[in-house]
Short mmCIF file of C-alpha atoms in Angstrom, two decimals:
data_model
loop_
_atom_site.label_atom_id
_atom_site.label_comp_id
_atom_site.label_asym_id
_atom_site.label_seq_id
_atom_site.Cartn_x
_atom_site.Cartn_y
_atom_site.Cartn_z
CA UNK M 1 -0.36 -0.10 -0.03
CA UNK M 2 1.03 3.30 -0.78
CA UNK M 3 0.70 5.73 2.13
CA UNK M 4 0.73 9.70 0.84
CA UNK M 5 1.18 12.09 3.83
CA UNK M 6 0.36 15.74 3.69
CA UNK M 7 1.11 18.77 5.44
CA UNK M 8 -0.23 21.97 6.20
CA UNK M 9 1.79 25.57 6.64
CA UNK M 10 2.04 27.65 9.34
CA UNK M 11 -1.04 28.92 11.26
CA UNK M 12 -2.92 26.34 9.44
CA UNK M 13 -4.49 22.88 10.00
CA UNK M 14 -5.70 19.51 8.23
CA UNK M 15 -8.74 21.68 6.72
CA UNK M 16 -6.74 23.69 4.48
CA UNK M 17 -5.75 20.91 2.57
CA UNK M 18 -9.03 18.94 2.46
CA UNK M 19 -9.35 20.00 -1.59
CA UNK M 20 -5.81 17.80 -2.34
CA UNK M 21 -6.73 14.83 0.03
CA UNK M 22 -10.24 14.94 -1.72
CA UNK M 23 -8.65 14.82 -5.11
CA UNK M 24 -5.49 12.07 -4.28
CA UNK M 25 -8.99 9.80 -2.58
CA UNK M 26 -10.80 10.24 -5.88
CA UNK M 27 -8.41 9.36 -8.39
CA UNK M 28 -5.42 7.49 -6.73
CA UNK M 29 -7.19 4.33 -5.74
CA UNK M 30 -3.84 2.19 -4.65
CA UNK M 31 -3.11 4.60 -1.59
CA UNK M 32 -4.15 6.09 1.76
CA UNK M 33 -3.69 9.19 2.75
CA UNK M 34 -2.74 10.72 5.64
CA UNK M 35 -3.50 14.50 6.36
CA UNK M 36 -1.34 15.42 9.11
CA UNK M 37 -2.91 17.49 11.94
CA UNK M 38 -0.06 17.24 14.94
CA UNK M 39 1.49 20.60 14.18
CA UNK M 40 -1.64 22.59 13.39
CA UNK M 41 -2.25 26.21 14.69
CA UNK M 42 -0.30 26.93 17.82
CA UNK M 43 2.19 24.12 17.32
CA UNK M 44 3.75 25.32 14.24
CA UNK M 45 5.12 28.56 16.06
CA UNK M 46 7.64 26.28 17.96
CA UNK M 47 10.03 25.47 15.28
CA UNK M 48 10.16 23.56 11.85
CA UNK M 49 12.80 21.08 13.54
CA UNK M 50 10.22 20.53 16.40
CA UNK M 51 7.38 19.98 13.66
CA UNK M 52 9.35 17.47 11.93
CA UNK M 53 10.20 15.88 15.23
CA UNK M 54 6.73 15.82 15.82
CA UNK M 55 5.60 14.57 12.34
CA UNK M 56 8.27 11.80 12.49
CA UNK M 57 6.54 10.16 15.17
CA UNK M 58 2.99 10.92 14.15
CA UNK M 59 4.04 9.25 10.56
CA UNK M 60 5.65 6.00 12.50
CA UNK M 61 2.63 5.71 14.63
CA UNK M 62 0.24 5.99 11.79
CA UNK M 63 2.10 2.87 10.00
CA UNK M 64 2.42 0.86 13.02
CA UNK M 65 -1.66 1.40 13.08
CA UNK M 66 -2.24 0.86 10.00
CA UNK M 67 -0.27 -2.38 9.40
CA UNK M 68 -1.92 -3.62 12.64
CA UNK M 69 -5.66 -3.38 11.11
CA UNK M 70 -4.82 -4.28 7.58
CA UNK M 71 -3.87 -7.20 5.65
CA UNK M 72 -1.81 -4.96 3.19
CA UNK M 73 0.97 -3.04 4.92
CA UNK M 74 2.36 0.07 4.04
CA UNK M 75 5.64 -0.67 1.38
CA UNK M 76 5.55 2.87 -0.48
CA UNK M 77 5.69 6.42 1.18
CA UNK M 78 5.63 10.23 -0.68
CA UNK M 79 4.97 13.54 0.83
CA UNK M 80 2.95 16.63 0.02
CA UNK M 81 3.93 20.10 2.04
CA UNK M 82 2.21 23.21 1.36
CA UNK M 83 4.06 26.27 2.27
CA UNK M 84 6.38 25.81 5.60
CA UNK M 85 4.61 21.94 5.36
CA UNK M 86 7.35 21.15 2.61
CA UNK M 87 10.20 22.14 4.93
CA UNK M 88 8.72 20.30 8.01
CA UNK M 89 8.42 17.56 5.76
CA UNK M 90 12.30 17.63 4.35
CA UNK M 91 13.30 17.71 8.22
CA UNK M 92 11.02 14.56 8.97
CA UNK M 93 12.49 12.72 5.90
CA UNK M 94 16.14 13.87 7.49
CA UNK M 95 14.86 11.90 10.60
CA UNK M 96 13.81 8.87 9.00
CA UNK M 97 16.67 8.59 6.41
CA UNK M 98 19.02 8.17 10.06
CA UNK M 99 16.92 5.72 11.04
CA UNK M 100 16.76 3.95 7.75
CA UNK M 101 13.24 3.80 7.63
CA UNK M 102 13.81 4.17 3.63
CA UNK M 103 15.68 0.44 3.71
CA UNK M 104 11.91 -0.70 4.63
CA UNK M 105 9.66 1.49 3.13
CA UNK M 106 10.14 2.82 -0.51
CA UNK M 107 10.34 6.43 -0.98
CA UNK M 108 8.26 7.73 -3.95
CA UNK M 109 7.24 11.17 -4.65
CA UNK M 110 8.00 14.46 -2.81
CA UNK M 111 6.01 17.46 -3.62
CA UNK M 112 6.13 20.74 -2.30
CA UNK M 113 3.45 23.70 -3.08
CA UNK M 114 4.42 27.19 -2.34
CA UNK M 115 6.93 26.36 0.05
CA UNK M 116 10.34 29.12 0.98
CA UNK M 117 12.81 26.92 0.39
CA UNK M 118 15.49 29.24 0.36
CA UNK M 119 13.76 30.89 3.36
CA UNK M 120 11.56 34.45 3.39
CA UNK M 121 14.25 37.26 2.88
CA UNK M 122 14.24 39.60 -0.14
CA UNK M 123 17.01 40.74 -1.75
CA UNK M 124 19.36 43.13 -0.07
CA UNK M 125 21.09 44.35 -2.88
CA UNK M 126 18.44 47.26 -2.24
CA UNK M 127 18.00 49.92 0.03
CA UNK M 128 14.27 49.05 0.34
CA UNK M 129 15.23 45.13 0.47
CA UNK M 130 17.64 45.94 3.52
CA UNK M 131 15.01 48.33 5.33
CA UNK M 132 12.46 45.50 5.04
CA UNK M 133 14.73 42.51 6.00
CA UNK M 134 15.71 44.74 9.49
CA UNK M 135 12.04 45.23 10.16
CA UNK M 136 11.13 41.70 9.64
CA UNK M 137 14.20 40.65 11.79
CA UNK M 138 12.10 42.99 14.54
CA UNK M 139 8.61 41.62 14.00
CA UNK M 140 9.28 38.02 13.05
CA UNK M 141 10.31 37.03 16.60
CA UNK M 142 6.86 37.98 17.69
CA UNK M 143 4.91 37.54 14.91
CA UNK M 144 6.15 33.80 14.03
CA UNK M 145 8.03 32.41 16.76
CA UNK M 146 10.52 30.23 16.41
CA UNK M 147 9.68 28.84 13.38
CA UNK M 148 9.56 32.48 11.31
CA UNK M 149 13.19 32.91 12.75
CA UNK M 150 14.29 29.98 10.88
CA UNK M 151 12.62 30.74 7.42
CA UNK M 152 13.93 34.36 7.99
CA UNK M 153 17.60 32.59 8.58
CA UNK M 154 18.30 34.34 11.26
CA UNK M 155 17.88 31.34 14.07
CA UNK M 156 21.95 31.19 15.62
CA UNK M 157 23.14 33.23 12.71
CA UNK M 158 25.00 35.61 15.23
CA UNK M 159 26.83 32.07 16.59
CA UNK M 160 28.65 29.28 15.37
CA UNK M 161 26.01 27.47 14.40
CA UNK M 162 23.84 27.61 10.92
CA UNK M 163 20.77 28.43 10.06
CA UNK M 164 17.97 25.67 10.12
CA UNK M 165 17.55 25.81 6.50
CA UNK M 166 21.22 25.53 5.54
CA UNK M 167 21.68 22.99 7.70
CA UNK M 168 18.83 20.98 5.51
CA UNK M 169 20.29 21.65 2.36
CA UNK M 170 23.78 20.28 3.73
CA UNK M 171 25.65 18.35 0.88
CA UNK M 172 26.58 15.55 3.19
CA UNK M 173 23.62 15.82 5.89
CA UNK M 174 20.88 13.10 6.21
CA UNK M 175 18.44 15.61 4.85
CA UNK M 176 19.74 15.64 1.44
CA UNK M 177 20.57 12.23 1.33
CA UNK M 178 16.67 11.37 2.57
CA UNK M 179 15.43 13.47 -0.37
CA UNK M 180 17.56 12.19 -3.07
CA UNK M 181 16.03 8.55 -2.42
CA UNK M 182 12.83 10.03 -3.86
CA UNK M 183 12.68 9.52 -7.54
CA UNK M 184 10.07 12.00 -8.22
CA UNK M 185 10.09 15.22 -6.65
CA UNK M 186 8.56 18.42 -7.81
CA UNK M 187 8.06 21.82 -6.36
CA UNK M 188 4.95 23.77 -7.22
CA UNK M 189 5.00 27.74 -7.18
CA UNK M 190 2.96 30.85 -7.74
CA UNK M 191 4.79 33.22 -10.58
CA UNK M 192 2.90 36.06 -9.34
CA UNK M 193 1.19 37.82 -6.37
CA UNK M 194 2.53 35.51 -4.01
CA UNK M 195 3.28 37.60 -0.81
CA UNK M 196 3.93 34.82 1.50
CA UNK M 197 6.19 32.90 -0.51
CA UNK M 198 7.67 34.47 -3.57
CA UNK M 199 8.76 32.59 -6.60
CA UNK M 200 11.97 32.55 -6.47
CA UNK M 201 12.53 30.81 -2.93
CA UNK M 202 9.64 28.03 -3.89
CA UNK M 203 10.64 27.08 -7.45
CA UNK M 204 14.39 26.82 -6.68
CA UNK M 205 15.17 29.73 -9.15
CA UNK M 206 17.80 32.75 -9.39
CA UNK M 207 15.11 34.79 -10.67
CA UNK M 208 11.57 35.25 -11.65
CA UNK M 209 11.72 35.21 -15.41
CA UNK M 210 8.07 35.78 -15.44
CA UNK M 211 8.39 39.02 -13.73
CA UNK M 212 6.86 42.09 -15.27
CA UNK M 213 4.97 43.05 -18.31
CA UNK M 214 2.13 40.30 -17.69
CA UNK M 215 4.54 37.63 -18.75
CA UNK M 216 2.78 35.18 -16.73
CA UNK M 217 -0.20 35.70 -17.83
CA UNK M 218 0.55 35.57 -21.39
CA UNK M 219 3.10 32.67 -21.28
CA UNK M 220 2.18 29.26 -22.88
CA UNK M 221 0.49 26.83 -20.91
CA UNK M 222 1.37 22.91 -20.48
CA UNK M 223 -1.21 20.94 -22.64
CA UNK M 224 -4.40 20.51 -20.90
CA UNK M 225 -3.63 22.99 -18.08
CA UNK M 226 -4.68 26.52 -18.47
CA UNK M 227 -2.54 27.60 -15.39
CA UNK M 228 0.15 25.63 -15.51
CA UNK M 229 3.10 27.75 -17.77
CA UNK M 230 5.91 25.10 -17.33
CA UNK M 231 6.98 22.04 -15.86
CA UNK M 232 10.48 21.53 -16.42
CA UNK M 233 13.24 19.89 -14.68
CA UNK M 234 15.69 22.26 -13.00
CA UNK M 235 19.24 22.48 -14.84
CA UNK M 236 22.35 22.87 -13.43
CA UNK M 237 24.40 23.47 -16.26
CA UNK M 238 24.09 27.37 -15.59
CA UNK M 239 25.31 28.57 -12.48
CA UNK M 240 26.34 32.35 -11.41
CA UNK M 241 28.63 30.91 -8.65
CA UNK M 242 31.53 31.22 -10.59
CA UNK M 243 35.20 33.03 -10.34
CA UNK M 244 34.25 35.87 -7.83
CA UNK M 245 33.99 36.32 -3.85
CA UNK M 246 30.72 36.76 -2.25
CA UNK M 247 31.77 39.92 -0.69
CA UNK M 248 31.82 41.46 -4.51
CA UNK M 249 28.46 41.50 -4.72
CA UNK M 250 27.12 45.37 -5.42
CA UNK M 251 24.60 46.38 -3.49
CA UNK M 252 22.15 49.73 -4.91
CA UNK M 253 23.53 53.13 -3.42
CA UNK M 254 21.02 54.88 -1.42
CA UNK M 255 18.67 57.49 -3.24
CA UNK M 256 15.82 59.69 -2.57
CA UNK M 257 13.28 57.66 -4.84
CA UNK M 258 14.55 54.67 -2.40
CA UNK M 259 13.85 56.98 0.61
CA UNK M 260 10.58 58.05 -0.27
CA UNK M 261 9.35 54.43 -0.80
CA UNK M 262 10.61 53.35 2.07
CA UNK M 263 8.82 56.13 4.28
CA UNK M 264 5.47 55.75 2.17
CA UNK M 265 5.50 51.86 2.75
CA UNK M 266 6.22 52.42 6.43
CA UNK M 267 3.67 55.22 7.12
CA UNK M 268 0.84 52.78 5.67
CA UNK M 269 1.88 49.32 7.01
CA UNK M 270 2.89 50.17 10.11
CA UNK M 271 -0.42 50.82 11.79
CA UNK M 272 -1.91 47.78 9.80
CA UNK M 273 1.14 45.68 11.48
CA UNK M 274 0.65 47.17 15.04
CA UNK M 275 -2.91 46.74 14.76
CA UNK M 276 -2.54 42.99 14.11
CA UNK M 277 0.22 42.27 16.59
CA UNK M 278 -2.24 43.92 19.25
CA UNK M 279 -5.57 42.10 18.44
CA UNK M 280 -4.44 38.43 17.16
CA UNK M 281 -0.50 37.94 16.99
CA UNK M 282 0.39 38.54 20.64
CA UNK M 283 -2.85 36.82 22.05
CA UNK M 284 -2.02 33.94 19.77
CA UNK M 285 1.66 33.67 20.55
CA UNK M 286 1.20 33.52 24.34
CA UNK M 287 -1.07 30.56 24.13
CA UNK M 288 1.25 29.10 22.37
CA UNK M 289 4.09 29.18 24.84
CA UNK M 290 1.96 27.12 27.27
CA UNK M 291 1.82 24.40 24.06
CA UNK M 292 4.15 21.09 24.94
CA UNK M 293 7.52 20.72 22.94
CA UNK M 294 8.66 17.39 22.01
CA UNK M 295 11.44 16.10 23.47
CA UNK M 296 14.44 18.21 22.25
CA UNK M 297 17.10 15.13 22.21
CA UNK M 298 15.30 13.60 19.45
CA UNK M 299 16.31 16.26 17.36
CA UNK M 300 19.52 16.12 14.36
CA UNK M 301 22.44 17.88 15.79
CA UNK M 302 23.75 20.78 13.61
CA UNK M 303 26.95 20.42 11.67
CA UNK M 304 28.87 22.77 9.51
CA UNK M 305 29.53 20.66 6.72
CA UNK M 306 27.09 21.92 4.33
CA UNK M 307 29.06 25.16 3.56
CA UNK M 308 32.50 23.97 2.34
CA UNK M 309 35.00 26.59 1.32
CA UNK M 310 32.04 28.86 0.11
CA UNK M 311 32.79 31.44 3.02
CA UNK M 312 31.28 32.82 6.25
CA UNK M 313 28.15 30.64 6.78
CA UNK M 314 27.43 32.86 9.71
CA UNK M 315 26.61 35.74 7.21
CA UNK M 316 23.02 35.50 6.89
CA UNK M 317 22.76 36.90 3.50
CA UNK M 318 24.95 34.54 1.90
CA UNK M 319 22.49 31.62 3.17
CA UNK M 320 19.89 31.58 0.35
CA UNK M 321 22.75 31.07 -2.38
CA UNK M 322 24.23 28.44 -0.08
CA UNK M 323 20.93 26.44 -0.13
CA UNK M 324 20.00 26.86 -3.91
CA UNK M 325 23.27 25.50 -4.74
CA UNK M 326 22.56 22.72 -2.96
CA UNK M 327 19.16 21.67 -3.48
CA UNK M 328 19.87 22.50 -7.25
CA UNK M 329 22.18 19.31 -7.43
CA UNK M 330 19.09 16.87 -6.81
CA UNK M 331 16.64 16.31 -9.66
CA UNK M 332 14.13 18.09 -9.30
CA UNK M 333 11.04 19.53 -11.58
CA UNK M 334 9.64 22.74 -11.24
CA UNK M 335 6.04 23.55 -12.28
CA UNK M 336 5.02 27.00 -12.43
CA UNK M 337 1.75 28.44 -11.94
CA UNK M 338 0.04 31.36 -12.73
CA UNK M 339 -3.41 32.58 -10.99
CA UNK M 340 -5.20 35.62 -11.26
CA UNK M 341 -5.95 37.47 -8.05
CA UNK M 342 -3.95 39.95 -5.53
CA UNK M 343 -2.97 36.98 -3.30
CA UNK M 344 -2.56 33.87 -4.59
CA UNK M 345 -0.95 32.04 -1.67
CA UNK M 346 -4.03 29.92 -0.34
CA UNK M 347 -5.50 29.64 -4.14
CA UNK M 348 -2.85 27.69 -5.35
CA UNK M 349 -4.05 24.48 -3.23
CA UNK M 350 -8.07 25.79 -3.02
CA UNK M 351 -6.97 26.53 1.02
CA UNK M 352 -10.71 27.28 1.08
CA UNK M 353 -12.90 25.00 -0.29
CA UNK M 354 -15.71 27.83 -0.28
CA UNK M 355 -13.28 30.15 -2.60
CA UNK M 356 -12.26 27.39 -4.82
CA UNK M 357 -10.55 29.03 -8.16
CA UNK M 358 -10.27 26.91 -11.82
CA UNK M 359 -5.94 27.17 -10.69
CA UNK M 360 -6.28 25.57 -7.57
CA UNK M 361 -8.02 23.01 -9.18
CA UNK M 362 -5.64 22.45 -11.82
CA UNK M 363 -3.10 22.30 -9.56
CA UNK M 364 -4.29 19.48 -7.81
CA UNK M 365 -5.71 17.67 -10.91
CA UNK M 366 -2.11 17.87 -12.06
CA UNK M 367 -0.63 16.44 -9.18
CA UNK M 368 -3.26 13.52 -8.92
CA UNK M 369 -2.99 12.99 -12.81
CA UNK M 370 0.25 13.39 -13.94
CA UNK M 371 2.90 13.16 -10.79
CA UNK M 372 1.37 10.27 -8.25
CA UNK M 373 0.59 8.10 -10.94
CA UNK M 374 4.31 7.69 -11.64
CA UNK M 375 6.11 4.97 -10.60
CA UNK M 376 9.63 4.35 -9.40
CA UNK M 377 12.14 4.61 -12.55
CA UNK M 378 14.74 1.57 -12.17
CA UNK M 379 17.18 3.42 -14.22
CA UNK M 380 19.54 5.72 -11.69
CA UNK M 381 16.90 5.50 -8.99
CA UNK M 382 18.93 4.02 -6.34
CA UNK M 383 21.89 6.29 -7.06
CA UNK M 384 22.99 8.85 -4.74
CA UNK M 385 23.17 12.17 -5.87
CA UNK M 386 27.25 13.31 -6.91
CA UNK M 387 28.52 15.42 -3.97
CA UNK M 388 28.06 19.17 -4.31
CA UNK M 389 31.36 20.72 -5.04
CA UNK M 390 32.37 22.76 -1.85
CA UNK M 391 35.30 24.69 -3.33
CA UNK M 392 32.98 27.11 -5.54
CA UNK M 393 32.84 30.90 -4.86
CA UNK M 394 29.45 32.78 -4.59
CA UNK M 395 28.69 35.69 -6.86
CA UNK M 396 25.25 36.99 -5.82
CA UNK M 397 25.08 39.88 -8.64
CA UNK M 398 22.64 38.17 -10.85
CA UNK M 399 20.35 36.28 -8.38
CA UNK M 400 17.02 37.91 -7.13
CA UNK M 401 15.60 35.13 -4.31
CA UNK M 402 12.47 37.12 -3.53
CA UNK M 403 11.78 38.83 -7.26
#
């Protein structure tokens, strides 16, 4: 039997993925779906690692229960993660890898939908970008707790430990080793108006080629899917990580235009953010502190082996480039989705069934019709990925993570 584990994003619960669950159960008959709820709501504040540990325990418990009650045991497993749920799944996979779980249960599909693989920082090459990052470094610990700090790449960045997301992409880490064992890996990304998880971080891209001039709306669609603009294997042939030190990257100089833009943004947004903090976020964070944490001794130790000779990994601005380089060494397919709307983060999975869109329905149909039916390819399926070169300098001049 094929087990499909589904995990929601931050502040969410299992109801956010009912459209995905219903689509799978309707079309994929030889599978059982586990729509996880152990990290719902307040639990999601506690950290990607804590949530990943809790998920691992829940998955093993579910498998043991299912196998004891059914004649056909679980023999295959796939993971689908929405938003931060994709990061939680990756941590869980690393834990399972260390326990040799995949020697007994065959990994098949790894799918993420609007997941911030590179974190949630914006480019620091502009004045407004640097201002936004500094503002978020103040607000995120209050607004999103430990999980938010990890996605902003500011956890432990001032000590001798790497940010969690850098460690998740360590070239010789169990997270990458476990992820490499999945023969079918897909990342789905909104190419427009995802104000929570921009295209570049969710699609493992150097920049958003769809940005500007309505390129996403005018792009050609995949046959049979009006809202899917491309399904392509992430190519490793081109890399800007060549011949220059990261310290040589250029920063946009201060200008009156940048200052005016930042001032107006602050004037309009600060009152709204303050009101939200007062009425919603602070009470929720106080309640979340009362929720139990899993035993921390179950977490994997943090190592510094993922960065190689790329420079000082405690520099938070370099972290996205290290993550990007290492993840692109895996055989991953990128699916670019265009959905009209002012905020498309929830629309890509029809998070609210009452407000379902054609684009979100197509994403679900693509997953259940084009991706999940694929079986393990015997050729090269069990081969480990080639080690990521660690003696490459990083040039970030041509990269825009949050474009």
